[in-house]
Coordinates of C-alpha atoms in Angstrom, one line a residue:
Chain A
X1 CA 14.7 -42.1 88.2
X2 CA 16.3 -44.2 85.2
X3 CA 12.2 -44.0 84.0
X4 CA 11.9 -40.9 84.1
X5 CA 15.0 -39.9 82.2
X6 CA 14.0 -41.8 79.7
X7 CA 11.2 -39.9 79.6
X8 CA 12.7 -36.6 79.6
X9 CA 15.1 -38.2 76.5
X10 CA 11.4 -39.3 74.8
X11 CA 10.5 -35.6 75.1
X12 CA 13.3 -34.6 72.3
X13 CA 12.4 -37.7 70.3
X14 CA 10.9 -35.4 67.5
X15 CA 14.6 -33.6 67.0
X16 CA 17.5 -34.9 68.6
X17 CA 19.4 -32.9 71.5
X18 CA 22.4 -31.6 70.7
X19 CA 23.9 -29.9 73.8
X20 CA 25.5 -26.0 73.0
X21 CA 28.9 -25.8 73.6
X22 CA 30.2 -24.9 77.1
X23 CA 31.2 -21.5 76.3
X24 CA 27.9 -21.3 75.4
X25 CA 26.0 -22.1 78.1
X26 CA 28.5 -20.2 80.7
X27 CA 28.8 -17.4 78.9
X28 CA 25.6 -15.8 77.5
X29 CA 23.7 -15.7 80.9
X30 CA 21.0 -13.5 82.8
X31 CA 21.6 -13.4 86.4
X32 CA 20.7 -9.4 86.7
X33 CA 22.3 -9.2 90.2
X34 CA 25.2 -9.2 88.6
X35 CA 24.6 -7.2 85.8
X36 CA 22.2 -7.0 82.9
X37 CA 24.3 -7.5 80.3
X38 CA 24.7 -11.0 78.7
X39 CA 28.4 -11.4 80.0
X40 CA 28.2 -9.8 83.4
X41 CA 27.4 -12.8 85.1
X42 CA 30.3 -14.3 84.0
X43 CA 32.3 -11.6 83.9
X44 CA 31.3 -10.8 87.8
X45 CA 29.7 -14.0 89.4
X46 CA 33.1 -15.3 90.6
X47 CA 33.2 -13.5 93.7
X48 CA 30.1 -14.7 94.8
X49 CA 30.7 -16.9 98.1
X50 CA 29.1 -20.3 97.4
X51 CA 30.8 -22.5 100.2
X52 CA 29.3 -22.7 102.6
X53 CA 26.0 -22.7 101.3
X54 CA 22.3 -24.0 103.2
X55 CA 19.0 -23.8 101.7
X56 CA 16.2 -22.7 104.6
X57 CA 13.2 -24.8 103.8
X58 CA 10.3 -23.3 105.7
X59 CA 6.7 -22.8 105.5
X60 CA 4.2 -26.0 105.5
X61 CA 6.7 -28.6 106.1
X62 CA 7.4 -31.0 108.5
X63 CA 11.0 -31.1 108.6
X64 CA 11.9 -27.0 108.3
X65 CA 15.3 -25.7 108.6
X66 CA 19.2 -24.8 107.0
X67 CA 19.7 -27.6 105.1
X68 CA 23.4 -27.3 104.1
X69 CA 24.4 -28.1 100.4
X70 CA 26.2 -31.3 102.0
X71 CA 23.7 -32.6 103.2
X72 CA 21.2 -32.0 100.6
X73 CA 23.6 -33.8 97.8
X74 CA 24.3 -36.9 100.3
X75 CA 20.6 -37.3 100.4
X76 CA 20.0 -36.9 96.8
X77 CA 21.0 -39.0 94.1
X78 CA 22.5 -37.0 91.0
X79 CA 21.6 -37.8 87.5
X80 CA 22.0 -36.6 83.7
X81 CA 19.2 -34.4 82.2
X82 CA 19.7 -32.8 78.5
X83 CA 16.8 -30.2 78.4
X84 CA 15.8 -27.4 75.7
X85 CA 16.3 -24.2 78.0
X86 CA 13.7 -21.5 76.0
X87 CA 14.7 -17.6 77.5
X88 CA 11.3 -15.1 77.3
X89 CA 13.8 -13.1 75.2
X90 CA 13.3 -15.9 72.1
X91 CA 16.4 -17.2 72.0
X92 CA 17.2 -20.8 73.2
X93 CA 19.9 -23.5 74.3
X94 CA 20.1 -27.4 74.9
X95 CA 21.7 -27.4 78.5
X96 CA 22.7 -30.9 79.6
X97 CA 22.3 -30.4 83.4
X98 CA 23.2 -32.4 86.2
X99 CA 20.6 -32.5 89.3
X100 CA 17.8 -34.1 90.9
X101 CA 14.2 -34.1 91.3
X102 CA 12.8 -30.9 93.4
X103 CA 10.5 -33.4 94.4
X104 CA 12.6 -35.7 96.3
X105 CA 14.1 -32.8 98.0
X106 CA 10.6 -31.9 98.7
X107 CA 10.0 -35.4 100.3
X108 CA 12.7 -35.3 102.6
X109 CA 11.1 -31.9 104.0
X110 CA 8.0 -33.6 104.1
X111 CA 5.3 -31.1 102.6
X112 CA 2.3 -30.9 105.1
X113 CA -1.4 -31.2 103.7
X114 CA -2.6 -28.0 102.4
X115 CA 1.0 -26.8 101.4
X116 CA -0.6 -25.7 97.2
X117 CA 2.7 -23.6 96.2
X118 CA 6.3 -23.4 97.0
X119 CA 8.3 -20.1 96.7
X120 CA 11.8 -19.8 95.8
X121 CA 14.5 -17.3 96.6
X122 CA 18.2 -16.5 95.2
X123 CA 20.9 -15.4 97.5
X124 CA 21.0 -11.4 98.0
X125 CA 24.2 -10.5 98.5
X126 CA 25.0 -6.9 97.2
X127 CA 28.7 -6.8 98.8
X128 CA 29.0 -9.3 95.9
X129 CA 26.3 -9.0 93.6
X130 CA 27.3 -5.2 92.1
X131 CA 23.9 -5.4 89.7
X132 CA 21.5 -5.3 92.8
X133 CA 23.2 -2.0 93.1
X134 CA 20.6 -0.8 91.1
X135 CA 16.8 -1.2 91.4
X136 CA 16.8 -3.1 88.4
X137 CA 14.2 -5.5 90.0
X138 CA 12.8 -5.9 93.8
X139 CA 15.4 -8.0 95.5
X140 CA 15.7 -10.7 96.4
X141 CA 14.8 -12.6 92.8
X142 CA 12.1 -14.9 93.6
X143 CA 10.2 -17.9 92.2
X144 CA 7.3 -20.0 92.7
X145 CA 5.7 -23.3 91.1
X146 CA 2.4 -24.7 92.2
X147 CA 2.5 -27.8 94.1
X148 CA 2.2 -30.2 91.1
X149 CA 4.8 -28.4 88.9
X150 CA 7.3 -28.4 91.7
X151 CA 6.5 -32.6 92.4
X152 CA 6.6 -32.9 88.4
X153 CA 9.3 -35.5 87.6
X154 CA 10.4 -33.3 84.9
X155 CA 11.3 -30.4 87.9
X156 CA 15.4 -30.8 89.1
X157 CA 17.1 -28.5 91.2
X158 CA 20.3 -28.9 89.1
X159 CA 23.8 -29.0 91.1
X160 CA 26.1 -28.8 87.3
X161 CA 26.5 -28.9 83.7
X162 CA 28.4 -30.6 81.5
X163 CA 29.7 -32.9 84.3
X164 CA 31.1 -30.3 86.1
X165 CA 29.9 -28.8 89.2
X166 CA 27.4 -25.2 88.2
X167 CA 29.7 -22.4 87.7
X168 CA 28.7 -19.4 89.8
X169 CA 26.9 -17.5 86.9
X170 CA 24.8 -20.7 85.8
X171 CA 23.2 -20.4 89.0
X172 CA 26.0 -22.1 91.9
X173 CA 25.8 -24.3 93.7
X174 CA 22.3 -25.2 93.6
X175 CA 19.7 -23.8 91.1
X176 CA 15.7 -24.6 89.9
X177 CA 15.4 -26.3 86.1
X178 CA 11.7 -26.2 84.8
X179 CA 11.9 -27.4 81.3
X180 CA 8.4 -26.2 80.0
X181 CA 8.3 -22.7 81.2
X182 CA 10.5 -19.3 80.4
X183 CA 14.2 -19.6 81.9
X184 CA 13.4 -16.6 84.3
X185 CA 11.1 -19.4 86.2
X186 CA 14.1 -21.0 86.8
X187 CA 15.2 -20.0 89.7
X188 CA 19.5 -19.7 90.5
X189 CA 21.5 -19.6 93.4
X190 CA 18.4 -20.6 95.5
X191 CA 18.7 -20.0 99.6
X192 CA 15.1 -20.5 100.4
X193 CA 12.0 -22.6 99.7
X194 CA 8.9 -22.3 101.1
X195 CA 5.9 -24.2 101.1
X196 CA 2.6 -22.5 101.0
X197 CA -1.1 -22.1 100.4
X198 CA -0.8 -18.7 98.9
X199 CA 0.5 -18.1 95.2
X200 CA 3.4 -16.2 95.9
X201 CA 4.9 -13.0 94.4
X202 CA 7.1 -13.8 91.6
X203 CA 10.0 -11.2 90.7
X204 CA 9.6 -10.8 86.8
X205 CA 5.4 -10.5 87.8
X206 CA 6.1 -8.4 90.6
X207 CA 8.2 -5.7 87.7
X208 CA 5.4 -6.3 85.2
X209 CA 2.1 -8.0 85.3
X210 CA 1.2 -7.4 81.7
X211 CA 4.6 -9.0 80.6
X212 CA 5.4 -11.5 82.7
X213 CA 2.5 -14.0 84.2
X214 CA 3.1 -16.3 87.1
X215 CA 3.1 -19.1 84.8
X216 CA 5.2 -18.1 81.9
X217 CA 4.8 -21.9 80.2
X218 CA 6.9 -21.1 77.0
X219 CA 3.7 -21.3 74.5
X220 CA 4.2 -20.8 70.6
X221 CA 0.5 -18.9 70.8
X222 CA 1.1 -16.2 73.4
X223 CA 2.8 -13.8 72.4
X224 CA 4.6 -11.6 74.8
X225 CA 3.4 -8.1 74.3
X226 CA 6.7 -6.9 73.4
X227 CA 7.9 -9.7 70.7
X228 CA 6.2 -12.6 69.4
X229 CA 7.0 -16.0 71.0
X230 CA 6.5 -18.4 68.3
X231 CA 10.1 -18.9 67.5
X232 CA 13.5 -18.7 68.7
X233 CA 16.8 -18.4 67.8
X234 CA 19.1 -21.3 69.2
X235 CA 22.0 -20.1 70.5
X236 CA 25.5 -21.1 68.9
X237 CA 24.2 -20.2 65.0
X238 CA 26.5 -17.6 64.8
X239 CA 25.7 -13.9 62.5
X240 CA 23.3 -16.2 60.2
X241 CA 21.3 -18.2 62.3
X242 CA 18.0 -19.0 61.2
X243 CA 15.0 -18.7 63.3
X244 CA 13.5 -22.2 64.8
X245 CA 9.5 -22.6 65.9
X246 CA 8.9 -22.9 69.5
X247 CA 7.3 -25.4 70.6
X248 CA 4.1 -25.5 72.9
X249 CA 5.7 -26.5 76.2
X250 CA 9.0 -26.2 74.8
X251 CA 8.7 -29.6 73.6
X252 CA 7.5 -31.5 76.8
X253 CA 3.4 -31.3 76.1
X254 CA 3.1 -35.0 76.7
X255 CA 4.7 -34.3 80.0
X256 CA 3.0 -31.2 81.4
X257 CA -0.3 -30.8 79.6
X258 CA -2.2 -32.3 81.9
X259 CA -1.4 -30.2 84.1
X260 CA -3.2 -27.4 82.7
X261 CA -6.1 -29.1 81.7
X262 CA -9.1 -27.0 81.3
X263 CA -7.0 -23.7 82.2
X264 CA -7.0 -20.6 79.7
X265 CA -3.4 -20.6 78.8
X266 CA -4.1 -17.0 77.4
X267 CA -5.1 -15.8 80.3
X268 CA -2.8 -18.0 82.7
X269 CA 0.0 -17.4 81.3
Chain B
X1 CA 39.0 26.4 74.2
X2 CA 40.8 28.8 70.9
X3 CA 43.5 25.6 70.7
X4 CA 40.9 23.1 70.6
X5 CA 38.6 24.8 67.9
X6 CA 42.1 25.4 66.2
X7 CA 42.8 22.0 65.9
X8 CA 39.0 21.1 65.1
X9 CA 38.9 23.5 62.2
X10 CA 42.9 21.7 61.0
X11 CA 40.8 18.1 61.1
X12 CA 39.2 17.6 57.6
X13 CA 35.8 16.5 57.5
X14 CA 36.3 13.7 55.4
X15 CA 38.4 12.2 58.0
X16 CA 35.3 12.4 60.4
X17 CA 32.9 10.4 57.8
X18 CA 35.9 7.8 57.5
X19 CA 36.9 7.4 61.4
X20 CA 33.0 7.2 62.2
X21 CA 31.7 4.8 59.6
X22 CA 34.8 2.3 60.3
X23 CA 32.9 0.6 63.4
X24 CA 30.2 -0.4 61.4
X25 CA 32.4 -3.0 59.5
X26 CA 34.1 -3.4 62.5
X27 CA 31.7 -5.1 64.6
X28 CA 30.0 -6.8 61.5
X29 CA 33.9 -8.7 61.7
X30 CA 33.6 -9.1 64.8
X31 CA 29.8 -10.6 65.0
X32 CA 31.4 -13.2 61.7
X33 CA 34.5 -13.9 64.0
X34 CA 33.3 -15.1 67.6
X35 CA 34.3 -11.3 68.6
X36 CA 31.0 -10.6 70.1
X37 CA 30.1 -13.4 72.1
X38 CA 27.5 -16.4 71.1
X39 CA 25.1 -14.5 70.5
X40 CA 25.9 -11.8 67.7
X41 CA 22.4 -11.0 66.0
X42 CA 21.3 -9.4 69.0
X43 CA 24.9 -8.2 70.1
X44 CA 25.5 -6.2 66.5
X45 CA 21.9 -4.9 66.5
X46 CA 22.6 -3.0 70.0
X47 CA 25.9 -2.0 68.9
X48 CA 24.6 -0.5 65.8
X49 CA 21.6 1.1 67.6
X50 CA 23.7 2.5 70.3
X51 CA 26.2 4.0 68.1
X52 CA 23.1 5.8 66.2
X53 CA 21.8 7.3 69.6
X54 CA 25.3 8.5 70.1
X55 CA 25.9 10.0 67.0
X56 CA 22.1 11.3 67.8
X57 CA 23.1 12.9 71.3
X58 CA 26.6 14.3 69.6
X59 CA 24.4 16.2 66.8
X60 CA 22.3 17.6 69.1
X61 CA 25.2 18.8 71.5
X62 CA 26.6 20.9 69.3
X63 CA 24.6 24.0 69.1
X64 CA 24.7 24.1 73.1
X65 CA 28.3 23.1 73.0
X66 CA 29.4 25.9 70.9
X67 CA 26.9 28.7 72.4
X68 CA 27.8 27.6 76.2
X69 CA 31.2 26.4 76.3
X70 CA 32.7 28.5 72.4
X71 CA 33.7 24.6 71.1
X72 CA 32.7 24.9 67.9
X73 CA 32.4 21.8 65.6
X74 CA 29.7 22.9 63.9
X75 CA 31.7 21.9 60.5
X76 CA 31.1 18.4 61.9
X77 CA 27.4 18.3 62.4
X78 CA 26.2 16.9 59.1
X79 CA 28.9 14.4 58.9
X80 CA 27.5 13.3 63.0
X81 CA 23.9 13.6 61.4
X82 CA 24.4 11.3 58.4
X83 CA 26.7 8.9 60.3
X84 CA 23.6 8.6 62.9
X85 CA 21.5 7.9 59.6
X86 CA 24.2 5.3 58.4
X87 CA 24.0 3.3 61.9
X88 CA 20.5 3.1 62.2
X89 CA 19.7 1.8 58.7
X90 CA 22.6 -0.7 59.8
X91 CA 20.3 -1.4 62.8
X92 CA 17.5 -1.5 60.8
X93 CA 19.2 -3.8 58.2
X94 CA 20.2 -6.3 61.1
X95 CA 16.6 -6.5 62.9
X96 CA 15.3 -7.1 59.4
X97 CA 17.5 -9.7 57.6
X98 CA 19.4 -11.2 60.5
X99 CA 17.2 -11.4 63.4
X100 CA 13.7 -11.5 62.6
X101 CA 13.9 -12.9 58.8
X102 CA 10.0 -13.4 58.9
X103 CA 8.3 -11.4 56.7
X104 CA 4.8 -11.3 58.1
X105 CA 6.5 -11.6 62.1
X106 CA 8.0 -7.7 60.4
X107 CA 4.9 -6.3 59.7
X108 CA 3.3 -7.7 63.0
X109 CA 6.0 -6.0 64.6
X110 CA 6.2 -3.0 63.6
X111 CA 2.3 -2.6 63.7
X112 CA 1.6 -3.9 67.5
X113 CA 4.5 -3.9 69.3
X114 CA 5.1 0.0 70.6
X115 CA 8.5 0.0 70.6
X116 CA 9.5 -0.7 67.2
X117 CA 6.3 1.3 66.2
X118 CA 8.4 4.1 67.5
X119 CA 12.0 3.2 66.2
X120 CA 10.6 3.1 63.2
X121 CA 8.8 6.2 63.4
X122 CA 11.9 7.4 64.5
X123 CA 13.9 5.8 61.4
X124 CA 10.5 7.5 59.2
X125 CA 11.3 11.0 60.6
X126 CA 15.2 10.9 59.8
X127 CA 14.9 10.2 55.8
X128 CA 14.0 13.6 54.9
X129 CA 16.6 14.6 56.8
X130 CA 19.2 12.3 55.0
X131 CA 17.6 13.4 51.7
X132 CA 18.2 16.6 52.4
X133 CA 21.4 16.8 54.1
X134 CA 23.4 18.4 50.5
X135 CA 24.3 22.0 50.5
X136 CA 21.6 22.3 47.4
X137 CA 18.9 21.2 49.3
X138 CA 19.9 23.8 52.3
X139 CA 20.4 26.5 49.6
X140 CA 17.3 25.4 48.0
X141 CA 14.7 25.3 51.1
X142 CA 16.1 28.2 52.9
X143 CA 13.8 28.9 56.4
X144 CA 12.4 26.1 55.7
X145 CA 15.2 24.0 55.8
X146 CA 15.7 24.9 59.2
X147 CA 12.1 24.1 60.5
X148 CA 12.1 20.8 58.7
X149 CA 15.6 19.7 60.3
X150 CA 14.0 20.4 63.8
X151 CA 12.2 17.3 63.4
X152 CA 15.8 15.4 64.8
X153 CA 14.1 16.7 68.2
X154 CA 11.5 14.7 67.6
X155 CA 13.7 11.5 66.1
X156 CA 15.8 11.9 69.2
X157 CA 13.2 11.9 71.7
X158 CA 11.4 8.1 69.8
X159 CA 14.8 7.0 69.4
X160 CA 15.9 7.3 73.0
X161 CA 11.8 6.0 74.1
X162 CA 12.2 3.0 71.6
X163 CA 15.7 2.0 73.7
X164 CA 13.5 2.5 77.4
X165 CA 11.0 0.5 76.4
X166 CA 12.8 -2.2 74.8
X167 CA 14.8 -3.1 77.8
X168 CA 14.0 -5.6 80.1
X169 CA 13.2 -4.8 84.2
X170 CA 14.6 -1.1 85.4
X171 CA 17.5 -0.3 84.0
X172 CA 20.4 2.6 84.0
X173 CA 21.6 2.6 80.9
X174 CA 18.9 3.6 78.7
X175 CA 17.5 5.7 80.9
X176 CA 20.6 7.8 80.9
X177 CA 20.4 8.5 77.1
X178 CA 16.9 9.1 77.3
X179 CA 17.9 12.0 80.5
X180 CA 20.5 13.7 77.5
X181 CA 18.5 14.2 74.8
X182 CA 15.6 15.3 77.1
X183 CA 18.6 17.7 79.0
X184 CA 20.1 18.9 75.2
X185 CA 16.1 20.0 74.4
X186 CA 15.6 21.2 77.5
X187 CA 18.4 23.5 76.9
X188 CA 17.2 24.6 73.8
X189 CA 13.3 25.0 75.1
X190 CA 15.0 27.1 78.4
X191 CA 15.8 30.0 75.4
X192 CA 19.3 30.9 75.0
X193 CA 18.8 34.2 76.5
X194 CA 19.6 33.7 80.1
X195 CA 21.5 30.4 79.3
X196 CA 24.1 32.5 77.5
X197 CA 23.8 34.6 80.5
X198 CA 24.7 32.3 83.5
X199 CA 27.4 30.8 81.4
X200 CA 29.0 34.4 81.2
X201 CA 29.5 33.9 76.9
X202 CA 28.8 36.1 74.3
X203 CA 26.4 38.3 76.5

């Protein structure tokens, strides 16, 4: 693990990582079941019940089951990653999470031969989530990596920030970071994971094809049809921020190229 | 409703232009002062766009508001109409200088992406409206004043699209603009014949 932090701290060697602030990063969130507004989630979050909390892990695995949040953490050993967080909307934070690797998780559930994707799912809970209230998109909110994104050492399920354990509207208690891709890919609040052979239907994909691919690797060069994608804003600039360029892969290519190799990122995307 | 246009026709019009243009420096304080949240680029470009569909809805409420329900503010209507004006050139100003900076990421814009094709057709359709808001030009243009201010339906209708199709996933809020401006031309569109009728005024 030590390696491959120091891998993920190579990845920002080009520009230092200065974490935002942590009003920043708890207060300017998208988590639409509880609002679509930047400050509902943390405006409404709170009443979400996160204890007790299991994940279901089901689908190709050998071990399937409720794994309770316990239990997962006393398996898993927690470490520090700082990671540029790039939203599809084009604005962007450095989010110093606290987590482990999806893939160890995955280990522990041992992934059966065959298994090519894993789904995800957040919690649905509308007696506390008032945004699934509306139809806003098909709940429950789901994910899904392929096999070798979810195993990439880069890939945490993250458990807090800053040190302190996840507050609910960051995605509590236990919530999918993918570093490369659009935010959206990464998964909060997650209460099942599934392994499969099937790409699986993806929420944002699901609302809108066009828009939203089941890849969604943040990439300078595709341009979403709405806005254009090749830079950002960084959050915490204030009324006068300037504009920053994206980077392709949001700054981990070295990491994750190869795992696109020979793929049409224009039409993957 | 003869106390309320009593005390509409006591409140000088001036007073309107001054209470309805104070947000606008409002909120820019607020966006300089933490007031609206980390993010204020987008934050004041919403507020400023929200306030012109507002304004937008209010102008065009005031025909059916005075022929259905006998509230007459129709001494306010040019002062909603050129506040609307006012906060979408704020918008504009906002999306041009403060968020997108990038000259040539502008013109890309506004050429392939729908929805600010259409705000800014929408923005397109409201200057000769502005320009010719003074009593002259009404005086001078006559009939045809009227026709050419009918193109606010129009304005209204992209303004209102441009906020749908903007927004991200299904959601309420812009759709509810969109349903009153489509409801305040309907009512015009249904004739005001047999509206006046079934509201019992003025038959």
């Amino acid at each position: 693990a030590q390696a491959e932090l120091a891998l993920a701290e190579q990845a920002g060697a080009d520009q230092a990582l200065e974490p935002n602030t942590w009003e920043e990063v708890t207060s300017y969130c998208n988590f639409y079941e509880f609002g679509t507004g930047k400050g509902d989630p943390s405006e409404y979050a709170g009443r979400m019940t996160t204890d007790p909390w299991s994940v279901a892990i089901d689908g190709m695995v050998d071990k399937p089951g409720e794994y309770s949040f316990e239990q997962i953490l006393g398996e898993m050993t927690l470490e520090e990653r700082i990671y540029r967080f790039r939203c599809v909307e084009a604005w962007s934070m450095v989010v110093p999470w606290q987590g482990f690797e999806l893939a160890d998780l995955l280990t522990l559930a041992g992934v059966q031969e065959g298994a090519k994707y894993v789904a995800f799912e957040t919690l649905y809970r509308p007696s506390e989530m008032p945004g699934t209230a509306y139809k806003v998109l098909d709940w429950p909110y789901r994910e899904g990596l392929r096999l070798d994104e979810a195993m990439h050492p880069l890939t945490i399920m993250a458990t807090g920030v800053f040190g302190q354990p996840l507050p609910n509207q960051n995605g509590a208690p236990l919530r999918l970071v993918v570093p490369w891709k659009y935010g959206f890919k990464s998964i909060k609040s997650v209460v099942r994971i599934t392994l499969t052979d099937q790409e699986p239907p993806t929420s944002w994909n699901m609302a809108n094809p066009r828009e939203y691919g089941f890849y969604s690797n943040v990439n300078p060069d595709v341009s979403h049809p709405r806005w254009s994608q090749a830079s950002e804003r960084r959050i915490g600039g204030g009324l006068f921020a300037r504009r920053q360029p994206t980077l392709m892969f949001n700054g981990y290519e070295a990491e994750v190229a190869a795992l696109y190799e020979g793929m049409d990122l224009s039409e993957y995307f | 409703m003869a106390f309320a246009n009593q005390l509409i026709r006591r409140l000088p019009v001036w007073a309107v232009y001054l209470l309805g243009a104070l947000p606008a420096p409002w909120l820019f304080y607020l966006g300089l002062t933490g007031g609206l949240g980390v993010e204020p680029i987008k934050a004041l470009e919403h507020e400023y766009g929200k306030l012109a569909l507002q304004l937008l809805i209010l102008t065009l409420a005031i025909s059916p508001l005075r022929r259905l329900l006998g509230l007459n503010l129709l001494k306010f209507r040019r002062a909603a109409g050129l506040l609307c004006f006012f906060y979408v050139l704020c918008h504009l100003l906002v999306w041009l200088v403060l968020d997108v900076q990038i000259v040539s990421q502008i013109l890309t814009d506004i050429a392939k992406r729908p929805y600010i094709t259409i705000g800014m057709g929408a923005f397109v359709l409201m200057l000769p409206l502005a320009l010719t808001s003074s009593n002259l030009a009404v005086r001078k243009l006559g009939r045809a004043w009227s026709r050419l201010h009918r193109l606010t339906y129009a304005a209204a209708v992209l303004g209102a699209a441009h906020y749908v199709m903007l927004s991200k996933g299904f959601q309420i809020e812009p759709l509810i603009y969109l349903g009153l401006v489509l409801f305040l031309l309907a009512l015009r569109l249904a004739g005001s014949r047999w509206l006046r009728q079934a509201a019992g005024v003025g038959v």
